[in-house]
Amino acid sequence: MIYDVVVVGGGIAGLMAAIEAKSSTNRVAIITKGNLFKSNSSLASGGINSVLDPYDYVEIRKHINDTFTSAAGLGDKKSIEHMCKQAPRIIKKLVSFGVEFDKDDNGVIVQRSFGGGSAKRTCYVGDKTGAAITQALIKHAKSLGVQFLVNNFIMNLALHHSKVSGVISLRRFDSSVVVYPAKAVILAGGGYAGIYRGFSTNAVDYTGDLLAVALRAGLRLQDMEFVQFHPTGFAKSNNLVSEAARGEGGYLVNDEGKRFVDELERRDIVSRAIAEQIENGKKVFIDLRHLGKELIEKKLPSLYKNAFLQAGIDLSEELLPIKPVAHYTMGGIEASNGVNTDIKGLFVCGECAANGVHGANRLGGNSLLEGAVFGELAGIRALAYSRAKDFYPIDYSKVIKDIELVDKIFDKDTSKNFNAMRISLGNMMFSNVGIKRTQEGLEKAYDYISYLRSEVPTLHCIGKERTNNVELVSILELRNVTEIAEAVILSALKREESRGAHFRVDHEETNPKYAESIVVQELKKGILRVFFKEHKLLYKIRKIFNAKTN
Ligand code: SIN
């Protein structure tokens, strides 16, 4: 099957993109690696930021300023202004697609506080906002005729010179490598916090696959060192305790019953404060008892239920142990003008993209907004591009290489345990590339990753069954994970300062000299170059030069 537009990723950004790219006559598909209902967007429970009145310029300006301040010198003003100004319209659009935000007795959408915000501007559906939004969007996309191709693992982009001509995918059902030709492709496949396996709110398959695909296609990754640690994960399971809990007035207390931080500070500040308590041998809890059972059940029903089911804790009477966990990654595929890339016909949006909206640190509640606003924009651009262009040829020599890779993984035997490698990689990343970093720790992590990168080509499936072989996907993911982890570590080593979510114990100050993004490029297979991004003018000249030589 061929498509006018292929969207990779089924979270809020991908769904908005597909809806916008669909016309009454064209063919649009959403491709997902796994379960459509388990995207990070659907787990983002606390809410979506927006000023509701589009003419309230003062409040919109405050939203812009909060977002810009949180980005710690690396925010892109144009992208931030675009997002915050579009927000009131986007909320209306989501309502028109069937999202039922919580309202007061007068039928007005209610809003809660989120950390780092100077006003209450987070709209919500109880504490399952992301799930409510994605379900409404899936329904709407289906009603428009968007096709859903689930259980497809994207191996590479199909390119014709510097133009996209489709995607090369592993069909998980039968392990066959297939091509989906497309005039335009949108990458919206989420971030890489899942590489912190065992210490992340993300599903384990959030392995930064599309970032690795982009790197292999010659694109650059930006801001990779900035990993957001959410202050509150369940201490045992890592599942998210939504910021809504603090937004509704919950406290953070240690085992002496003392509050030790302003709960509505930015996530990096709260996470570091908790980490310090834990370093000093204390336990940390979320305390909702003073809110009363009625409010907890009304505003935080999922959390109330999950605390009971997962930890046997009644939040109206007991404290819930928590710890900070990797939650969101600000780094991504370098985007210009919001969603464009250096490959013609290829657009990026959502967590896998770096468009400068979050810079060094994202505000809670801005991820669903960014996904919706830039997903919509990517869909509009992809539709216009696909209308103006024809299909470009598929380079089948690249497809054959991917078929050979899959065959090689099946053909030989191994005694190596790649699952154990993924787990130890998660441990190593959290310990050495976590909330607090040092040169020594980062170098240790780099050595470990170099070792793992040399091991990956020697990994093979133990089970040779080609139907739904989970080992095959795990090995391909590990290949991507090691590349992405290396990009994170090298960027973190290069940034010899503390900024936003990146905290270097050996360089605690923010250094104005480093007020620029770091980008990562693959020079040749497996060799990464990491450098501070050139000035905007130089970047433009490079793009013009590239366009002329292609
Ligand atoms: C949360 O509910 O705490 C997650 C939402 C977000 O990360 O924006």
XYZ file of C-alpha atoms and ligand atoms in Angstrom:
558
model
C 0.000 0.000 0.000
C 1.257 3.489 -0.783
C 0.330 6.609 1.157
C 0.272 10.322 0.587
C 1.320 10.836 4.206
C 2.731 8.338 6.680
C 2.813 9.355 10.342
C 5.036 7.338 12.663
C 3.746 7.454 16.240
C 0.309 7.247 17.814
C 0.536 9.780 20.652
C -1.091 13.192 20.660
C 1.366 14.667 18.115
C 1.008 11.800 15.642
C -2.768 11.713 15.948
C -3.156 15.467 15.459
C -0.774 15.296 12.492
C -2.713 12.484 10.830
C -6.061 14.197 11.376
C -4.746 17.393 9.815
C -3.034 15.588 6.917
C -6.162 13.639 5.977
C -8.320 14.974 3.191
C -11.397 13.332 1.698
C -9.368 11.806 -1.135
C -5.850 11.085 0.114
C -4.361 8.098 1.955
C -2.921 8.672 5.405
C -1.578 6.020 7.757
C -0.427 6.061 11.368
C 2.276 3.500 12.052
C 2.956 2.429 15.631
C 5.469 0.094 17.186
C 3.101 -1.219 19.824
C -0.121 -0.612 21.675
C -1.849 2.557 20.544
C -3.392 3.060 23.970
C -0.057 2.927 25.817
C 1.710 5.949 24.348
C 3.459 8.382 26.670
C 0.754 10.903 25.771
C -1.931 8.635 27.120
C 0.052 8.327 30.376
C 0.476 12.111 30.771
C -2.295 12.358 33.261
C -2.168 15.764 34.927
C -3.216 18.078 32.133
C -2.522 20.406 29.244
C -1.552 24.048 29.666
C -3.504 26.818 28.016
C -4.921 30.229 28.679
C -8.579 29.796 27.755
C -9.423 33.297 26.533
C -7.607 33.922 23.214
C -7.852 37.706 23.821
C -6.294 37.610 27.288
C -2.914 38.823 25.997
C -1.564 39.438 29.505
C -2.112 35.825 30.581
C -0.822 34.463 27.262
C 2.319 36.584 27.706
C 2.742 35.051 31.176
C 2.491 31.553 29.682
C 5.150 32.526 27.102
C 7.415 33.957 29.797
C 7.065 30.938 32.123
C 7.901 28.578 29.255
C 10.830 30.708 28.128
C 12.229 31.018 31.666
C 11.962 27.277 32.230
C 13.856 26.634 28.969
C 16.903 28.193 30.705
C 18.385 30.163 27.832
C 17.842 27.529 25.142
C 14.203 28.250 24.321
C 13.240 29.298 20.822
C 11.097 32.417 21.257
C 9.272 32.039 17.960
C 8.241 28.420 18.656
C 7.224 29.232 22.231
C 5.109 32.206 21.167
C 3.486 30.127 18.451
C 2.605 27.367 20.917
C 1.206 29.595 23.661
C -0.805 31.744 21.233
C -2.307 28.694 19.512
C -3.193 27.028 22.816
C -6.715 28.481 23.331
C -7.704 27.461 19.779
C -6.226 23.994 20.230
C -8.230 23.427 23.420
C -11.411 24.363 21.514
C -10.420 21.991 18.741
C -9.858 19.147 21.214
C -13.292 19.842 22.699
C -14.793 19.704 19.204
C -13.127 16.285 18.761
C -14.914 15.051 21.880
C -12.525 15.737 24.783
C -14.586 16.489 27.877
C -12.409 18.671 30.099
C -13.565 19.022 33.711
C -15.853 22.033 34.167
C -17.262 24.064 37.044
C -20.978 24.483 37.808
C -21.216 27.210 35.139
C -19.843 24.939 32.443
C -16.456 26.716 32.337
C -13.314 24.547 31.993
C -11.493 24.409 35.337
C -7.702 24.662 35.620
C -5.126 23.566 38.187
C -1.627 24.741 39.137
C 1.423 22.969 37.748
C 5.043 23.483 38.785
C 6.860 26.535 37.423
C 3.625 28.195 36.279
C 2.760 31.722 37.442
C -0.980 31.019 37.049
C -3.462 28.162 37.164
C -3.560 27.203 33.494
C -3.544 23.408 33.335
C -6.790 22.047 31.881
C -7.575 18.472 32.818
C -9.837 15.457 32.691
C -9.521 14.259 36.309
C -6.091 12.652 36.370
C -6.367 10.857 33.047
C -6.109 13.802 30.679
C -3.695 12.216 28.181
C -5.768 9.032 27.919
C -8.990 11.044 27.409
C -7.392 13.175 24.685
C -5.736 10.313 22.799
C -8.917 8.208 22.895
C -10.950 11.075 21.419
C -8.307 11.656 18.733
C -8.090 7.957 17.797
C -11.856 7.892 17.378
C -11.818 11.044 15.284
C -8.899 9.894 13.113
C -10.689 6.591 12.437
C -13.882 8.396 11.490
C -11.896 10.376 8.896
C -10.464 7.225 7.348
C -6.901 7.361 8.724
C -5.466 3.828 8.611
C -3.712 2.377 11.666
C -0.794 0.036 11.031
C 0.150 -1.196 14.497
C 3.048 -3.481 15.489
C 5.411 -2.011 12.921
C 8.965 -1.245 13.967
C 10.530 1.434 11.763
C 14.050 0.394 10.797
C 15.009 3.257 8.497
C 13.733 6.000 6.244
C 13.526 5.365 2.517
C 15.329 8.254 0.854
C 15.864 9.466 -2.678
C 18.847 11.840 -2.467
C 17.752 14.263 0.244
C 14.022 13.639 -0.225
C 11.894 11.180 1.665
C 10.207 8.406 -0.306
C 8.753 6.270 2.490
C 9.681 4.184 5.521
C 11.303 0.766 5.869
C 9.523 -1.208 8.544
C 9.776 -4.518 10.343
C 6.326 -6.091 10.486
C 6.415 -7.663 13.907
C 3.733 -10.204 13.083
C 5.947 -12.204 10.722
C 9.361 -10.448 11.029
C 9.250 -9.407 7.395
C 10.811 -6.153 6.222
C 8.305 -4.093 4.267
C 8.341 -0.665 2.636
C 5.561 1.874 2.963
C 6.119 4.356 0.131
C 4.874 7.854 0.950
C 5.114 11.345 -0.459
C 5.522 12.837 2.996
C 6.542 11.294 6.333
C 5.981 12.700 9.819
C 8.070 11.353 12.695
C 6.131 11.633 15.955
C 7.301 8.570 17.815
C 8.133 9.810 21.310
C 11.315 10.284 23.300
C 14.039 8.186 24.914
C 13.413 8.236 28.669
C 12.777 4.473 28.403
C 16.545 3.967 28.137
C 16.569 4.605 31.917
C 14.947 1.207 32.263
C 13.901 0.489 35.825
C 13.972 4.217 36.630
C 11.437 5.683 34.231
C 7.730 6.392 33.955
C 7.986 5.478 30.269
C 7.093 2.111 28.850
C 10.253 0.068 28.262
C 9.901 0.421 24.504
C 10.498 4.196 24.556
C 13.970 3.639 23.219
C 14.453 6.657 20.972
C 14.130 4.550 17.818
C 13.132 7.413 15.555
C 16.010 9.548 16.788
C 18.387 6.744 15.831
C 16.633 6.425 12.464
C 17.071 10.187 11.917
C 20.735 10.052 12.916
C 21.361 7.242 10.432
C 19.597 9.326 7.766
C 22.108 12.147 8.312
C 19.942 14.415 10.473
C 21.205 16.025 13.653
C 19.951 15.507 17.202
C 19.722 18.502 19.506
C 19.670 19.070 23.311
C 20.191 15.359 24.018
C 21.673 15.943 27.490
C 18.412 17.360 28.819
C 16.439 14.549 30.446
C 13.580 15.519 32.718
C 13.234 13.624 35.978
C 9.673 13.723 37.257
C 9.800 14.255 41.023
C 7.156 11.684 41.819
C 7.196 8.111 40.612
C 5.863 5.243 42.719
C 8.959 4.167 44.704
C 8.425 0.507 43.849
C 6.981 0.435 40.319
C 8.227 3.779 38.836
C 4.671 4.508 37.665
C 3.766 8.174 37.509
C 2.285 9.977 40.495
C 0.870 12.859 38.494
C 1.935 16.407 39.246
C -1.821 16.913 39.603
C -1.373 15.499 43.125
C 0.809 18.486 44.055
C -1.263 20.816 41.887
C -4.287 19.911 44.004
C -2.341 20.740 47.182
C -0.411 17.542 48.019
C 2.752 17.794 50.139
C 6.129 16.142 49.843
C 7.417 14.995 53.224
C 10.393 13.016 54.457
C 10.304 10.249 57.046
C 10.489 12.847 59.822
C 7.234 14.286 58.476
C 9.019 17.485 57.323
C 8.247 19.345 54.096
C 11.579 20.274 52.491
C 10.787 21.971 49.154
C 8.100 24.113 47.542
C 6.096 21.365 45.840
C 5.205 23.632 42.914
C 8.744 24.578 41.996
C 10.041 23.432 38.600
C 10.573 19.688 38.227
C 14.396 19.868 38.171
C 14.434 21.725 41.501
C 11.944 19.395 43.191
C 13.668 16.270 41.834
C 17.077 17.414 43.082
C 15.637 18.238 46.501
C 14.144 14.732 46.740
C 17.370 13.136 45.485
C 19.269 14.955 48.240
C 16.876 13.640 50.892
C 17.360 10.111 49.560
C 21.168 10.589 49.455
C 20.966 11.545 53.129
C 19.273 8.264 53.936
C 15.731 9.617 54.165
C 12.580 8.280 52.571
C 10.241 10.629 50.725
C 6.461 10.439 50.510
C 3.552 12.235 48.927
C 1.038 13.253 51.552
C -2.554 13.861 50.440
C -4.288 13.104 53.729
C -5.192 16.745 54.438
C -7.087 16.970 51.114
C -9.724 14.508 52.318
C -11.088 11.403 50.662
C -13.844 13.211 48.744
C -11.468 15.573 46.914
C -8.894 12.843 46.244
C -11.527 10.563 44.766
C -12.985 13.389 42.688
C -9.802 15.011 41.337
C -7.284 12.180 41.469
C -9.339 9.027 40.943
C -6.722 7.059 38.983
C -3.975 7.825 41.497
C -6.252 6.857 44.380
C -7.045 3.544 42.703
C -3.445 2.828 41.595
C -1.989 3.563 45.038
C -4.392 1.034 46.453
C -3.859 -1.601 43.760
C -0.093 -1.213 43.336
C 1.039 -0.346 46.847
C -1.911 -1.284 49.053
C -2.088 2.313 50.265
C -5.192 4.353 51.045
C -4.087 7.875 50.143
C -6.757 9.488 52.301
C -5.117 7.937 55.374
C -1.574 6.924 54.448
C 1.603 8.281 52.871
C 2.801 6.953 49.518
C 6.576 6.418 49.073
C 7.875 8.171 45.956
C 11.167 8.808 44.114
C 12.199 10.884 41.062
C 12.234 8.991 37.768
C 13.166 9.745 34.153
C 9.985 10.999 32.524
C 10.527 13.151 29.466
C 13.365 13.970 27.110
C 13.808 17.503 25.818
C 16.324 16.371 23.197
C 15.228 15.238 19.781
C 15.546 15.515 16.035
C 16.572 19.044 15.130
C 13.583 20.923 13.710
C 13.502 24.289 12.007
C 10.426 26.475 11.562
C 8.638 24.306 14.102
C 8.502 20.965 12.265
C 10.791 21.014 9.194
C 13.939 18.942 8.723
C 16.811 18.994 6.231
C 15.149 16.084 4.381
C 12.443 17.283 2.028
C 9.018 15.855 2.797
C 10.100 14.776 6.298
C 8.543 16.556 9.265
C 9.005 16.001 13.011
C 6.829 16.799 16.026
C 6.149 15.760 19.607
C 8.711 14.410 22.039
C 11.025 13.000 19.336
C 11.542 16.521 17.933
C 13.614 19.400 19.277
C 11.972 22.608 18.124
C 13.201 24.768 20.990
C 9.885 24.954 22.828
C 11.242 23.237 25.937
C 14.923 24.131 25.609
C 16.803 22.809 28.639
C 13.706 22.119 30.718
C 10.038 21.527 30.040
C 7.181 22.868 32.112
C 4.726 20.213 33.287
C 1.551 20.396 31.176
C 3.388 21.776 28.138
C 4.115 18.397 26.526
C 0.536 17.587 25.522
C 0.197 21.158 24.298
C 3.385 21.024 22.266
C 2.332 17.670 20.766
C -1.081 19.019 19.779
C 0.118 22.356 18.353
C 3.135 21.069 16.428
C 1.373 17.824 15.444
C -1.284 19.961 13.810
C 1.381 22.078 12.069
C 3.260 19.000 10.817
C 0.000 17.613 9.402
C -0.752 20.880 7.584
C 2.770 21.062 6.097
C 2.802 17.374 5.100
C -0.561 17.678 3.374
C 0.569 20.735 1.398
C 3.861 19.029 0.470
C 2.174 15.778 -0.595
C -0.273 17.707 -2.792
C 2.566 19.461 -4.590
C 4.859 16.435 -5.100
C 4.840 13.009 -6.663
C 6.288 9.782 -5.241
C 10.067 9.477 -5.299
C 11.720 6.103 -6.015
C 12.640 3.665 -3.233
C 16.310 2.754 -2.966
C 15.959 -1.017 -2.607
C 19.640 -1.527 -1.801
C 18.836 0.019 1.629
C 15.841 -2.273 2.050
C 18.013 -5.290 1.272
C 20.502 -4.177 3.933
C 17.694 -4.170 6.515
C 16.510 -7.609 5.364
C 20.093 -8.871 5.730
C 20.328 -7.398 9.222
C 17.163 -9.221 10.315
C 18.379 -12.479 8.738
C 21.733 -12.125 10.480
C 20.053 -11.667 13.864
C 18.084 -14.882 13.262
C 20.832 -16.926 11.632
C 23.415 -17.372 14.348
C 23.234 -18.486 17.972
C 24.242 -16.629 21.085
C 24.476 -17.208 24.791
C 24.421 -13.484 25.557
C 21.546 -12.113 27.583
C 20.483 -8.872 25.928
C 17.695 -8.352 28.449
C 20.262 -8.203 31.234
C 22.204 -5.695 29.118
C 19.152 -3.436 28.845
C 18.595 -3.607 32.599
C 22.200 -2.850 33.484
C 22.225 -0.036 30.940
C 19.193 1.489 32.717
C 20.977 1.198 36.076
C 24.130 2.716 34.683
C 22.293 5.613 33.043
C 20.374 6.458 36.209
C 23.459 6.267 38.434
C 25.844 8.153 36.148
C 23.734 10.188 33.719
C 20.900 10.937 36.106
C 19.695 13.845 38.214
C 23.238 14.794 39.260
C 26.200 14.236 36.954
C 29.967 14.370 37.187
C 32.745 14.095 34.620
C 33.899 10.867 36.256
C 30.416 9.293 36.199
C 29.802 10.331 32.606
C 33.140 8.866 31.510
C 32.301 5.612 33.266
C 28.958 5.571 31.433
C 30.735 6.263 28.143
C 33.087 3.307 28.659
C 30.169 1.030 29.406
C 28.271 2.206 26.323
C 31.343 1.705 24.118
C 31.521 -1.848 25.373
C 27.795 -2.408 24.730
C 28.049 -0.920 21.244
C 30.723 -3.442 20.407
C 28.518 -6.247 21.770
C 25.341 -5.363 19.853
C 26.448 -6.824 16.469
C 27.088 -10.142 18.205
C 23.521 -10.506 19.522
C 21.149 -13.061 18.008
C 17.674 -14.393 18.735
C 17.654 -17.491 20.890
C 14.166 -18.455 19.663
C 14.095 -18.719 15.864
C 10.325 -18.476 15.468
C 9.558 -15.588 13.103
C 6.020 -14.936 14.333
C 5.888 -12.083 16.867
C 9.496 -12.577 17.917
C 10.027 -10.167 20.809
C 13.756 -10.921 20.982
C 14.285 -9.557 17.484
C 12.690 -6.227 18.385
C 14.612 -6.078 21.674
C 17.911 -6.520 19.815
C 17.011 -3.841 17.271
C 15.957 -1.551 20.130
C 19.224 -2.176 21.949
C 21.090 -1.123 18.818
C 19.160 2.171 18.882
C 19.409 2.578 22.663
C 23.191 2.373 22.666
C 23.446 5.007 19.940
C 21.061 7.355 21.715
C 22.646 6.780 25.129
C 26.027 7.661 23.633
C 24.570 10.882 22.202
C 23.184 11.772 25.665
C 26.460 11.019 27.449
C 28.675 12.882 24.974
C 26.385 15.928 25.067
C 26.352 15.835 28.886
C 30.163 15.654 28.926
C 30.426 18.589 26.550
C 28.105 20.773 28.631
C 30.496 21.694 31.446
C 27.926 23.723 33.360
C 24.512 23.271 34.988
C 21.463 24.393 33.056
C 17.795 23.372 33.262
C 17.506 19.637 33.784
C 21.257 19.071 33.302
C 23.024 19.367 36.654
C 26.800 18.895 36.878
C 28.039 18.555 40.460
C 31.491 19.548 39.188
C 30.147 22.631 37.353
C 27.227 23.891 39.434
C 27.013 27.333 37.805
C 25.286 28.244 34.567
C 27.899 29.566 32.173
C 26.680 32.236 29.680
C 29.368 30.959 27.296
C 27.313 27.784 26.850
C 23.958 29.437 26.103
C 23.578 27.456 22.906
C 22.218 24.028 22.020
C 24.525 21.079 21.482
C 23.927 19.007 18.365
C 24.980 15.454 17.514
C 25.718 14.176 14.042
C 26.806 10.768 12.771
C 29.963 11.356 10.756
C 30.155 7.800 9.503
C 28.585 4.604 10.796
C 28.903 4.595 14.573
C 31.056 7.737 14.837
C 29.312 10.668 16.482
C 30.369 14.301 16.331
C 29.077 16.496 19.152
C 29.347 20.272 18.955
C 27.701 23.554 19.891
C 25.174 24.575 17.275
C 26.379 27.207 14.862
C 24.855 30.663 14.790
C 21.449 30.847 13.047
C 22.886 32.707 10.052
C 25.562 30.072 9.459
C 22.911 27.383 9.795
C 20.843 29.093 7.074
C 23.858 29.326 4.762
C 24.576 25.621 5.296
C 20.976 24.758 4.440
C 21.042 26.835 1.251
C 24.339 25.183 0.274
C 22.883 21.693 0.958
C 19.766 22.482 -1.072
C 21.879 23.606 -4.020
C 24.129 20.573 -3.982
C 21.203 18.100 -3.808
C 1.934 14.603 35.074
O 0.731 14.453 35.146
O 2.615 14.828 36.067
C 2.617 14.435 33.750
C 2.207 15.475 32.799
C 3.387 16.110 32.128
O 4.499 15.575 32.207
O 3.208 17.190 31.553
